Coordinates of C-alpha atoms and ligand atoms in Angstrom, one line a residue:
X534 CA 48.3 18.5 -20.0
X535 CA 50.6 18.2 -22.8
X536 CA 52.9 15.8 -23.4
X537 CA 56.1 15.8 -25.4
X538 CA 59.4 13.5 -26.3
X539 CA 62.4 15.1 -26.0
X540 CA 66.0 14.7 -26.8
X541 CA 67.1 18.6 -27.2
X542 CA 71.0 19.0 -25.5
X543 CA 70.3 20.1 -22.2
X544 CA 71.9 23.5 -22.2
X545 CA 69.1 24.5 -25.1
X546 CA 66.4 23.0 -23.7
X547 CA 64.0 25.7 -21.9
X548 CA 61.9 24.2 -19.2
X549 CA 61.1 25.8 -15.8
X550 CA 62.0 22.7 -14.2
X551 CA 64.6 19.7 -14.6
X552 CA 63.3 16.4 -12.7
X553 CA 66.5 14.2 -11.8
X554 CA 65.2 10.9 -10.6
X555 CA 68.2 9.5 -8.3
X556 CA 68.9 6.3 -6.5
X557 CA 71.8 6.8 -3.4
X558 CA 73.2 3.8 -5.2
X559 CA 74.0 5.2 -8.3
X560 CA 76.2 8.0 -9.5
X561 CA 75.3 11.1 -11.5
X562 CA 74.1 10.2 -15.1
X563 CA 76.6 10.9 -18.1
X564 CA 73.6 12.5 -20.0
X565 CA 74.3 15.9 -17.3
X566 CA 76.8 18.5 -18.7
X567 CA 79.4 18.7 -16.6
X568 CA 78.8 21.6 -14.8
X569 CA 75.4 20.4 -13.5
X570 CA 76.9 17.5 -12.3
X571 CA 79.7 19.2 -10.2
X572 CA 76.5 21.2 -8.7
X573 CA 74.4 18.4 -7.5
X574 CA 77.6 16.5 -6.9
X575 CA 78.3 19.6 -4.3
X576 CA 75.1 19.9 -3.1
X577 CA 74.8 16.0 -2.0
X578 CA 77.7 16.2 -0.2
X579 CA 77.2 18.9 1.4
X580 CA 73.6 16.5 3.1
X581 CA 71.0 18.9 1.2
X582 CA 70.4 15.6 -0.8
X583 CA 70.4 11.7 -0.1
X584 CA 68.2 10.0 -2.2
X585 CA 66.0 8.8 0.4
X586 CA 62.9 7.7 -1.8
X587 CA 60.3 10.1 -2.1
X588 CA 62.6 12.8 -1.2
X589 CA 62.5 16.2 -3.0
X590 CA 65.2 18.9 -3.3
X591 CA 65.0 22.0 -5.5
X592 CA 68.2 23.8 -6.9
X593 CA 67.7 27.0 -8.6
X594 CA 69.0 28.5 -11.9
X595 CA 71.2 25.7 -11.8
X596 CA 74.7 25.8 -14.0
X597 CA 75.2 24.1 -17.9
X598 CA 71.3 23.3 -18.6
X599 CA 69.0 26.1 -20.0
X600 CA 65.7 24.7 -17.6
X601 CA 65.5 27.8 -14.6
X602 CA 65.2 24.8 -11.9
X603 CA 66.1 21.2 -10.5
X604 CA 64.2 18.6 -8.8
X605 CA 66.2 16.5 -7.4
X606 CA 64.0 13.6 -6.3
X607 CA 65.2 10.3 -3.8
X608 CA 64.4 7.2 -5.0
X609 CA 65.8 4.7 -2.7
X610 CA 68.9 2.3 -2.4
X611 CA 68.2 0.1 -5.2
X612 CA 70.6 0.0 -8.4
X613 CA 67.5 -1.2 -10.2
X614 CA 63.7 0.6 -9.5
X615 CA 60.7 -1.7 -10.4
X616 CA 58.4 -0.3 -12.3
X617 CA 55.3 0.3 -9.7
X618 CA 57.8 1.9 -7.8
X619 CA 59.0 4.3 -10.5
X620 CA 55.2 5.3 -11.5
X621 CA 54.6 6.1 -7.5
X622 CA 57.3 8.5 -7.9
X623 CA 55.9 10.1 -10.8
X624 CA 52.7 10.0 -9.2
X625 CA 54.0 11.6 -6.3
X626 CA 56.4 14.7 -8.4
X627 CA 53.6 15.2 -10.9
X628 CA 51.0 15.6 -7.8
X629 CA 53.6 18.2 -6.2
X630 CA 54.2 20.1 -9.4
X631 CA 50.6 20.7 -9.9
X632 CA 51.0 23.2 -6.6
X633 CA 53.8 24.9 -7.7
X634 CA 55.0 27.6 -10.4
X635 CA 56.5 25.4 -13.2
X636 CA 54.3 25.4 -16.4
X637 CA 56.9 22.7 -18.2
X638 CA 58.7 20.1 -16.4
X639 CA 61.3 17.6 -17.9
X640 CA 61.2 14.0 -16.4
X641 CA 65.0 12.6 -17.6
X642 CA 64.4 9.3 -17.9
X643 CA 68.5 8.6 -18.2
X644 CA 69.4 8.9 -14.3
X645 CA 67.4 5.6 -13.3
X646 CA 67.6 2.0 -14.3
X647 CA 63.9 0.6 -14.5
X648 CA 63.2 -2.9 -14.9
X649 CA 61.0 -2.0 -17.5
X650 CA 61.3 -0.4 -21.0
X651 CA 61.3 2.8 -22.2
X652 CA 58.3 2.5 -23.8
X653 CA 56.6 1.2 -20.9
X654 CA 58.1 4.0 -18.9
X655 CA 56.4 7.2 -21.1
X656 CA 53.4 4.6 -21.8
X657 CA 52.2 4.3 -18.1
X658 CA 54.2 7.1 -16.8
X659 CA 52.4 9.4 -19.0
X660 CA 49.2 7.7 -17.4
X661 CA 50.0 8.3 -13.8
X662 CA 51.1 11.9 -14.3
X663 CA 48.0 13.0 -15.9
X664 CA 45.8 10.8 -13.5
X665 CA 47.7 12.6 -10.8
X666 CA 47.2 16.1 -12.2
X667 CA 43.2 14.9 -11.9
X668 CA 40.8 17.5 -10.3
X669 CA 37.2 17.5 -9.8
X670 CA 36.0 20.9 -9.2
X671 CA 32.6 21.0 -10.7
X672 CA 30.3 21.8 -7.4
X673 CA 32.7 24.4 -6.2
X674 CA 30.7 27.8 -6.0
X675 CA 34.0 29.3 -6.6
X676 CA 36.6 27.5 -9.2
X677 CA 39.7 26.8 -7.7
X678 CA 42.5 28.6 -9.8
X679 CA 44.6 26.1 -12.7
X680 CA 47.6 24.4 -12.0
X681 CA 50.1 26.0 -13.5
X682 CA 52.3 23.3 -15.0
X683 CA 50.9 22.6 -18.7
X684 CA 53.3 20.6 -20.6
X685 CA 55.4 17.6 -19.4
X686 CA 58.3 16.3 -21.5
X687 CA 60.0 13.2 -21.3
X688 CA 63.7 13.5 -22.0
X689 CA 66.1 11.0 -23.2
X690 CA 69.7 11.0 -24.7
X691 CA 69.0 9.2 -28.0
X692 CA 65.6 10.2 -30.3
X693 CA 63.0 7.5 -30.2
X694 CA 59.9 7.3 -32.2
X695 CA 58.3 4.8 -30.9
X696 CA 57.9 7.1 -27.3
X697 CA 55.8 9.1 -28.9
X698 CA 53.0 6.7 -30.0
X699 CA 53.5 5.3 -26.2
X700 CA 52.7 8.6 -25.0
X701 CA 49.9 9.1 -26.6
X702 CA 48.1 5.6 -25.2
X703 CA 48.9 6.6 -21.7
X704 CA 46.9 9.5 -22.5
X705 CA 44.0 8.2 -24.3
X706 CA 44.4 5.5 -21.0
X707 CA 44.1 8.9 -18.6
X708 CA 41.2 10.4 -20.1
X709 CA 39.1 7.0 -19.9
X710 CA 40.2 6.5 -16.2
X711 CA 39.1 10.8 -15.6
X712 CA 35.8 10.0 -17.4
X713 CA 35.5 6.8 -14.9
X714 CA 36.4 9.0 -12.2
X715 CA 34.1 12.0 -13.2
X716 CA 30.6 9.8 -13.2
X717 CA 32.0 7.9 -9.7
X718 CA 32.0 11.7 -8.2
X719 CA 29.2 13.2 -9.7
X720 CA 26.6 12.9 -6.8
X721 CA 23.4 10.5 -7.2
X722 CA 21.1 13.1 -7.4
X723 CA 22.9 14.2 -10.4
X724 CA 23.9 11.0 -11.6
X725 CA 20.9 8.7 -12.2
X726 CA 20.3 6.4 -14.5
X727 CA 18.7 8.5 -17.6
X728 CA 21.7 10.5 -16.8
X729 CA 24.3 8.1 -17.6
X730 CA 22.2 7.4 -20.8
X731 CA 22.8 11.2 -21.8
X732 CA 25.9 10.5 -21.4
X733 CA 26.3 7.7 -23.7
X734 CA 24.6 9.4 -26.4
X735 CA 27.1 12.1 -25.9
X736 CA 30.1 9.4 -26.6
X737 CA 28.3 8.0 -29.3
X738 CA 27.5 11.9 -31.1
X739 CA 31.4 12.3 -30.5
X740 CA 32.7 8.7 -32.3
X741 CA 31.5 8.4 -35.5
X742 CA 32.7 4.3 -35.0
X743 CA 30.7 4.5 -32.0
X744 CA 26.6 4.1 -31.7
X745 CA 24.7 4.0 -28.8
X746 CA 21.1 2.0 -28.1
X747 CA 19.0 2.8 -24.2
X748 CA 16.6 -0.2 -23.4
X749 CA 13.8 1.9 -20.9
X750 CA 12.8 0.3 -18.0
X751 CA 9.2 -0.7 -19.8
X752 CA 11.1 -2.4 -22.6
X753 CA 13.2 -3.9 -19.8
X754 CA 10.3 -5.7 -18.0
X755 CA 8.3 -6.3 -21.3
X756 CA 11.6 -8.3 -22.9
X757 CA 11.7 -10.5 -19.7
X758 CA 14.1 -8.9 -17.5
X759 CA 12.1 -10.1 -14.3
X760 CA 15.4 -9.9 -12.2
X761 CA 16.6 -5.9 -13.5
X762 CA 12.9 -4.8 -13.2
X763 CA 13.0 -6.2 -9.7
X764 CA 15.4 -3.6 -8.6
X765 CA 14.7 -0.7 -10.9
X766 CA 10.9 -0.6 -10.0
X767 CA 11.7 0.5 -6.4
X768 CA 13.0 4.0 -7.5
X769 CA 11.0 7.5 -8.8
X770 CA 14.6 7.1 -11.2
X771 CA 13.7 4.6 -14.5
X772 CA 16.3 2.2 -14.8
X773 CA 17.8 1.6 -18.3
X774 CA 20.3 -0.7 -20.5
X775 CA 22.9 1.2 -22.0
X776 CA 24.1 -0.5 -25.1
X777 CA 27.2 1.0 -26.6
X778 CA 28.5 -0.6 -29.3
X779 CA 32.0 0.1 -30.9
X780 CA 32.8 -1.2 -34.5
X781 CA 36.5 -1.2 -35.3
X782 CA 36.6 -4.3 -37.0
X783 CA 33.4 -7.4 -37.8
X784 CA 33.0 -10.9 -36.2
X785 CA 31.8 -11.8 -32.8
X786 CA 32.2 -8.8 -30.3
X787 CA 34.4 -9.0 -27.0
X788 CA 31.9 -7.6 -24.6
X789 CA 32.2 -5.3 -21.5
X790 CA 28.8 -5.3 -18.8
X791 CA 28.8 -3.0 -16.1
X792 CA 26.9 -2.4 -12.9
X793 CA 25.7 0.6 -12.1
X794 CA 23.7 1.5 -9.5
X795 CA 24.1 5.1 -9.0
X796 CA 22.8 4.6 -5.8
X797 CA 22.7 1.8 -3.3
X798 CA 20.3 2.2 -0.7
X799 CA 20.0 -1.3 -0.1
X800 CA 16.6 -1.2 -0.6
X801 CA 13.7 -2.8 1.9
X802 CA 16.6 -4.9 3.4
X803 CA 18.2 -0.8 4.1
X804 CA 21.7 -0.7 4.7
X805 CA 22.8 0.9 7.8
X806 CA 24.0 5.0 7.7
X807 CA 27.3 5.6 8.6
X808 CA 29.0 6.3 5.0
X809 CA 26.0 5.5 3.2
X810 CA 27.2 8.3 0.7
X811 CA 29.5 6.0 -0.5
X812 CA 27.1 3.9 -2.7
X813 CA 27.2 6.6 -4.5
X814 CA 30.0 4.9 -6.2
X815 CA 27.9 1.6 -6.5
X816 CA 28.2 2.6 -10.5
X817 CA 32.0 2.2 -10.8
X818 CA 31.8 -0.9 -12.8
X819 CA 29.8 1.0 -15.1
X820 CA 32.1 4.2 -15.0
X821 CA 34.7 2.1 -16.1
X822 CA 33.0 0.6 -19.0
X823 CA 32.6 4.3 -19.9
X824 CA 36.2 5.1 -19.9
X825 CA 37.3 2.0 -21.4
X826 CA 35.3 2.8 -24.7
X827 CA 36.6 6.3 -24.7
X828 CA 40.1 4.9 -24.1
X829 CA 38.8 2.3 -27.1
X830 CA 37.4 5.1 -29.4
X831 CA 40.2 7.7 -28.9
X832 CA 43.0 5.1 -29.6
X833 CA 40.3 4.1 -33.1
X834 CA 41.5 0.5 -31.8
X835 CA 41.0 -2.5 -34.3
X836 CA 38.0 -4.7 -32.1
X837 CA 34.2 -4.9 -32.1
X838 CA 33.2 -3.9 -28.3
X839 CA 29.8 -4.0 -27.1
X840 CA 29.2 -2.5 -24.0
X841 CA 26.1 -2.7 -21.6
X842 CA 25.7 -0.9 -18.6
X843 CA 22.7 -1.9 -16.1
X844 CA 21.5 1.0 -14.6
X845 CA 19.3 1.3 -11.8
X846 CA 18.8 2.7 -8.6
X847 CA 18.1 0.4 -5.5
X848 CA 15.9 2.4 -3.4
X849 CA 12.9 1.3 -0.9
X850 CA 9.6 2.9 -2.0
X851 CA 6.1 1.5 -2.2
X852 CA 7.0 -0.8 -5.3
X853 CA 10.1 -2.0 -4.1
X854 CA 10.8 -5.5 -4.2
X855 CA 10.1 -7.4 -0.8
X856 CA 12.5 -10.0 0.7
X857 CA 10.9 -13.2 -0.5
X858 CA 9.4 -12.0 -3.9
X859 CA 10.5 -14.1 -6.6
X860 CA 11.2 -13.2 -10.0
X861 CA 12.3 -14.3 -13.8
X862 CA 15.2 -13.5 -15.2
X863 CA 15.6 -13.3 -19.0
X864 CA 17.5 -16.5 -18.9
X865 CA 14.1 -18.0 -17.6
X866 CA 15.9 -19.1 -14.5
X867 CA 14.1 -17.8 -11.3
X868 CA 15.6 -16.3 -8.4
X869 CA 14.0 -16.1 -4.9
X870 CA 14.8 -12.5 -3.5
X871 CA 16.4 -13.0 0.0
X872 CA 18.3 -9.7 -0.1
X873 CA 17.4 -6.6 -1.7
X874 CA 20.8 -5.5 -0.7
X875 CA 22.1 -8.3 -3.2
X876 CA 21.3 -6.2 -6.2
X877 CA 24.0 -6.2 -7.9
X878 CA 23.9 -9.7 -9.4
X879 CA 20.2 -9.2 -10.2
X880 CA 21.1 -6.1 -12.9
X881 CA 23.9 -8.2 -14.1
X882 CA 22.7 -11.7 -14.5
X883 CA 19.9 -10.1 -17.6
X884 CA 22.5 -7.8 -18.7
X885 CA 24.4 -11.1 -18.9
X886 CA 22.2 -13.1 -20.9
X887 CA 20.9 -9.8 -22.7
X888 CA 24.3 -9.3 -24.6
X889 CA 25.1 -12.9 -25.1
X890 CA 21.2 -13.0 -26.7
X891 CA 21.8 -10.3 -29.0
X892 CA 25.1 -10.4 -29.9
X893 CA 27.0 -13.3 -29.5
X894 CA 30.1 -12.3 -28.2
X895 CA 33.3 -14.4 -28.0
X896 CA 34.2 -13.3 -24.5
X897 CA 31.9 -11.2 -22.3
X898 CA 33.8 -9.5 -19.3
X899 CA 31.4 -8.3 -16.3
X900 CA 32.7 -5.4 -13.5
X901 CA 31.3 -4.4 -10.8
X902 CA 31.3 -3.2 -6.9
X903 CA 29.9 -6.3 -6.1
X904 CA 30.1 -7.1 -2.5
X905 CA 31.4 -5.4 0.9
X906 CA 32.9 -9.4 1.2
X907 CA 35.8 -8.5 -1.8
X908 CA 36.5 -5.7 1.0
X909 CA 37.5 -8.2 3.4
X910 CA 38.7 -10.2 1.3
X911 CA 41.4 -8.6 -1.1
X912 CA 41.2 -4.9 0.9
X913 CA 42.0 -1.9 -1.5
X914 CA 45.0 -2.9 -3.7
X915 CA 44.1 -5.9 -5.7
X916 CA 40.3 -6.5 -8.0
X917 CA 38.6 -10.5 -7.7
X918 CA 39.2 -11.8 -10.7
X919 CA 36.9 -14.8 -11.6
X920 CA 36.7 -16.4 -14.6
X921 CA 35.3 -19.8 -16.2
X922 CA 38.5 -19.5 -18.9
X923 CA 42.0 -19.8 -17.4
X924 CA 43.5 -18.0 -20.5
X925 CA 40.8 -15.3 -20.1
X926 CA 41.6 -14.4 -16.4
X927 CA 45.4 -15.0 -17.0
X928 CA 44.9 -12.0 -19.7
X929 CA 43.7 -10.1 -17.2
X930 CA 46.0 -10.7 -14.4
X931 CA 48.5 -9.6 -16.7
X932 CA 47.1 -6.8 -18.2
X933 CA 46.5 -5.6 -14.2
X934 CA 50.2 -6.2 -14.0
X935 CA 51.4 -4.4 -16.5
X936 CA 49.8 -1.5 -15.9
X937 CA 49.8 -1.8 -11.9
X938 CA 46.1 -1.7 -11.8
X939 CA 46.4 -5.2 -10.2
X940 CA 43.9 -8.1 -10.1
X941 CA 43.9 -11.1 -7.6
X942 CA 42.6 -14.9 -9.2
X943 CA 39.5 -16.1 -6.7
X944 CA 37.9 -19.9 -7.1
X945 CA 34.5 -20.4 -9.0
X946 CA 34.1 -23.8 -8.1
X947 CA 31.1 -25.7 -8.1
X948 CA 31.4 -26.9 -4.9
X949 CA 29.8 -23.0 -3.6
X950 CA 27.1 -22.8 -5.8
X951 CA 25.2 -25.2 -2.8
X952 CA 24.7 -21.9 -1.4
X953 CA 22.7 -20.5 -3.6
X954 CA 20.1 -23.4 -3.2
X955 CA 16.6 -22.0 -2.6
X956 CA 13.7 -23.8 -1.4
X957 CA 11.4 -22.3 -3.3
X958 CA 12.8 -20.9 -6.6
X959 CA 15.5 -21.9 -9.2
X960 CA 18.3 -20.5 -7.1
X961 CA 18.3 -17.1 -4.4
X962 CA 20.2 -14.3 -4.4
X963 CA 22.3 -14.3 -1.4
X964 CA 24.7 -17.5 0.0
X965 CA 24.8 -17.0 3.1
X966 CA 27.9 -15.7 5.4
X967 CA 31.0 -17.7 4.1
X968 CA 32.6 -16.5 0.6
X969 CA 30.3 -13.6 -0.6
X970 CA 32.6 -12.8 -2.9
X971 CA 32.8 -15.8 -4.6
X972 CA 28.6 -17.0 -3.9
X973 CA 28.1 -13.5 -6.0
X974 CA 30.5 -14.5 -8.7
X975 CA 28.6 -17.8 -8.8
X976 CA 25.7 -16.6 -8.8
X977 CA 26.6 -14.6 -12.2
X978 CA 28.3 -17.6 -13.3
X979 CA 25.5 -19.3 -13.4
X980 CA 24.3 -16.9 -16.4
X981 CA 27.3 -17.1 -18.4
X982 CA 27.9 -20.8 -18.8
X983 CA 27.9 -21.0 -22.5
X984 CA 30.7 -18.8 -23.0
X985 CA 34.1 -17.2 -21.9
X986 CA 33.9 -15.0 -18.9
X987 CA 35.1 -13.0 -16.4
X988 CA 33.9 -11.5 -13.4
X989 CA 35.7 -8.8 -11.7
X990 CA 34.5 -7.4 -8.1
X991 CA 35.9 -4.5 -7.7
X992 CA 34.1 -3.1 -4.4
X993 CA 37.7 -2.5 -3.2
X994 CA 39.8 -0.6 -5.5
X995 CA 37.1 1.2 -7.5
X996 CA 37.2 4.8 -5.1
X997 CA 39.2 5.7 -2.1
X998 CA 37.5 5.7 1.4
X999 CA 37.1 9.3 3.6
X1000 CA 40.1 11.2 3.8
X1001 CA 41.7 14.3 1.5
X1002 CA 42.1 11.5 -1.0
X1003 CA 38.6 10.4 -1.4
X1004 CA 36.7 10.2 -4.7
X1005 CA 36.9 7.6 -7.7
X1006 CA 40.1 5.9 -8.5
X1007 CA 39.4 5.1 -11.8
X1008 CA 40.2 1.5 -11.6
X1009 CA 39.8 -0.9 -13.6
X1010 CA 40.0 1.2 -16.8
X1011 CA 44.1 1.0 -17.3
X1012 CA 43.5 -3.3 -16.9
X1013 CA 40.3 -3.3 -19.2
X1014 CA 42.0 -1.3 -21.5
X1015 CA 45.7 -2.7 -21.4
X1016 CA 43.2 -6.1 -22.3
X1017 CA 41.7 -4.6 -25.1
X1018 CA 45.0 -3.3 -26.7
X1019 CA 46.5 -7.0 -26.5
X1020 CA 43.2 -8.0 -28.0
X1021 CA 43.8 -5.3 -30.4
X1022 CA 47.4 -6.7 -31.1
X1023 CA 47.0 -10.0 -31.3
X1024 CA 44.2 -9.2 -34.3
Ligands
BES2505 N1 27.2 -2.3 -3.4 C1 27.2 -3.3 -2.4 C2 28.6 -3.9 -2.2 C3 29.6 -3.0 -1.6 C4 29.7 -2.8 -0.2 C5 30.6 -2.3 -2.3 C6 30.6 -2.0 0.4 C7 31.5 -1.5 -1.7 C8 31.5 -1.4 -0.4 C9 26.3 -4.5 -2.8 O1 25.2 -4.2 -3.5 C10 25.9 -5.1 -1.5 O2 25.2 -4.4 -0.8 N2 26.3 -6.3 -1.3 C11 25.9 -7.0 -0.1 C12 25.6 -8.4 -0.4 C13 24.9 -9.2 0.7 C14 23.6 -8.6 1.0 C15 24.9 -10.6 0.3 C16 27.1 -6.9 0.9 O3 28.2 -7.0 0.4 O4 26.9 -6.7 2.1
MN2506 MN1 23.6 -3.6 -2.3
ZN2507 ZN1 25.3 -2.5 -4.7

């Protein structure tokens, strides 16, 4: 979609459709010409309208604005919205106008008092409209027709330059999170790890600032990568690294790792049916590296990224790894395979030590759809976030508040890595039934000591479960990203 700043009088500016964000507490906004007031003033009390929040009223060829509709939309009782509230609503008309007729709506941001700032209001409501205008189509025989509504404008009484800059991050945010979201849908037999190699050379073709390097599964194994290998060699699919390295300024990197296993099988230790599908989406972490660096190139920000995805597919044939193998990792710790199941951690911990090897980063942040325990733990609205720096996690806490794409702070503390104790080997790869969350962020942890780092387990808010609504949500790209912006700003 389109997006556009506007501060055009009302009665000349053409639209197909007005949005009027109202609160039952407040009266009509000044900004209205009079005779679209006494309108909406009429219709309210005749009961067509209350400002209940979320409700929607349309008022055709309306009197004193040029725009050939209303929306009159409720937003509650409160004087004063807060600003997860105000993008739910946005969320909610821009998913509604996709349905309709209107090809360009006008959100006045005037009617409402937001405890945020206008900037932040077309920034991140910019984002949620276009994320909410998302579609995934592609294995329809038969192309469901467009939406209709192509441009969205946000109008306010006084011009503002700075809006239009803000506009244009939510954007570049959108199209990272939709690229995230694309590769979480894509089906595994589609998506495999070659596959999201193609795709990386793809970005890297398209940003000049951008290049792209694929470790093969051979290379893998022959650099020491006992603990990847251990996983990938179970699958017909070769596993690979995907390095993607972004240059938009020198000195030490900030790195992203992923996980993605584009499919989770479990492996010999086979995880049960019933929505087995699902793992499908075992490569968020990964698809969300992938949107952050196209949020990163589009927006030409001023950092040095490098990004490595761990790719792999965790499948149960005649080379699969066996419960009680025990392998190498590139760190030269060993690891006693408990779990096959426990995979995740076993990509991640030579990614891990592969990036900080190579290129030395000054703070290397790791995501992934780590364990089924984060489910329990935090359900689907907040991400673990672990880290070993306080500042670091604190970042990203507040980057996930910011943007709404919330995180939750989880303990590292030593007193759990007793779980991973194995009898036989350096450590193994599952801590028993108490904390999975945190024994997996341990167990990663003990791969990153030498430097800052996060960890965040995002099994819970990376797609949506069953339902109309299921599919990828995209998360954590607006947090990575609002991270990498500070990081950006702060030089
Ligand atoms: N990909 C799963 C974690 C997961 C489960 C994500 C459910 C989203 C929803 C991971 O590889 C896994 O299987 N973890 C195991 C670890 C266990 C064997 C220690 C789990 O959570 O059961
Ligand atoms: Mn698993
Ligand atoms: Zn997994």
């Amino acid at each position: 979609m389109e997006y556009a700043i506007s501060h055009t009088a009302l009665p000349k500016l053409k639209a197909d459709c007005l949005i009027i964000p109202l609160s039952s507490a407040s009266s009509l906004p000044e900004s209205l010409p009079d005779e679209t007031r006494e309108t909406v003033e009429a219709f309210i009390k005749a009961g067509d309208f209350s400002g209940n929040k979320g409700q929607m009223a349309w008022l055709h060829q309306p009197a004193g604005v040029a725009a050939s509709r209303l929306l009159l939309v409720g937003c509650g009782d409160k004087t004063e919205l807060d600003g997860l509230t105000f993008l739910k609503l946005l969320g909610r008309v821009s998913k509604t106008l996709q349905g309709g007729p209107a090809k360009h709506a006008v959100w006045l941001l005037d009617t409402l008092t937001v405890n945020k700032d206008l900037q932040w209001q077309v920034r991140e409501g910019t984002r949620v409209t276009e994320e909410a205008a998302y579609r995934f189509d592609l294995y329809r025989s038969k192309t469901p027709k467009a939406a209709s509504l192509k441009k969205w404008t946000f109008w306010h009484q006084a011009g503002d330059a700075g809006l239009k800059k803000a506009s244009k991050v939510g954007k570049a945010v959108a199209a990272g999170s939709a690229l995230a979201r694309d590769l979480g849908n894509l089906p595994p037999n589609d998506c495999y790890p070659e596959y999201l190699a193609g795709r990386a050379r793809e970005l890297g073709r398209e940003y000049e600032k951008l290049s792209v390097k694929i470790i093969s599964q051979a290379q893998a194994e022959k650099m020491g990568m006992g603990a990847f290998h251990a996983v990938a060699k179970g699958s017909t699919r070769e596993g690979c690294l995907i390095v993607m390295e972004y240059k938009g300024a020198s000195g030490a990197p900030v790195s992203l790792v992923g996980k993605g296993i584009t499919f989770d099988t479990g492996g010999i230790s086979l995880k049960p049916g019933a929505n087995m599908d699902e793992m499908k989406y075992d490569m968020g972490g990964a698809a969300s590296v992938f949107g952050s660096v196209k949020t990163v190139c589009e927006l030409k920000l001023p950092i040095h990224l490098v990004a490595v995805v761990a790719a792999a597919e965790n499948m149960p044939d005649g080379g699969a790894t066996r419960p009680g193998d025990i392998v190498k990792t590139l760190s030269g710790q060993t690891v006693e395979i408990l779990n096959t199941d426990a995979e995740g951690r076993l990509v991640l911990c030579d990614a891990l030590t592969y990036v900080q090897q190579k290129h030395k980063p000054h703070t290397v942040i790791d995501i992934a759809t780590l364990t089924g325990a984060c489910v329990v733990a935090l359900g689907s609205h907040a991400q673990a976030v672990y880290s070993n720096n306080d500042e670091l996690g604190e970042a990203l806490l507040e980057a996930g508040r910011t943007t709404g794409d919330r995180g939750w702070p989880m303990p590292l503390w030593e007193d759990y890595q007793s779980q991973l104790d194995s009898p036989f080997a350096d450590m193994q790869n599952i801590g028993g039934p108490k904390g999975g969350s945190i024994t997996a962020a341990c167990f990663l942890h003990r791969f990153a000591r030498d430097v800052k780092w996060a960890h965040l387990d995002i099994a819970g808010t990376a797609w949506t479960s069953g339902g109309k609504e299921k599919g990828a949500s995209g998360r954590p790209v607006p947090m990575l990203t609002r991270y990498l912006i500070n990081l950006a700003e702060q030089g």
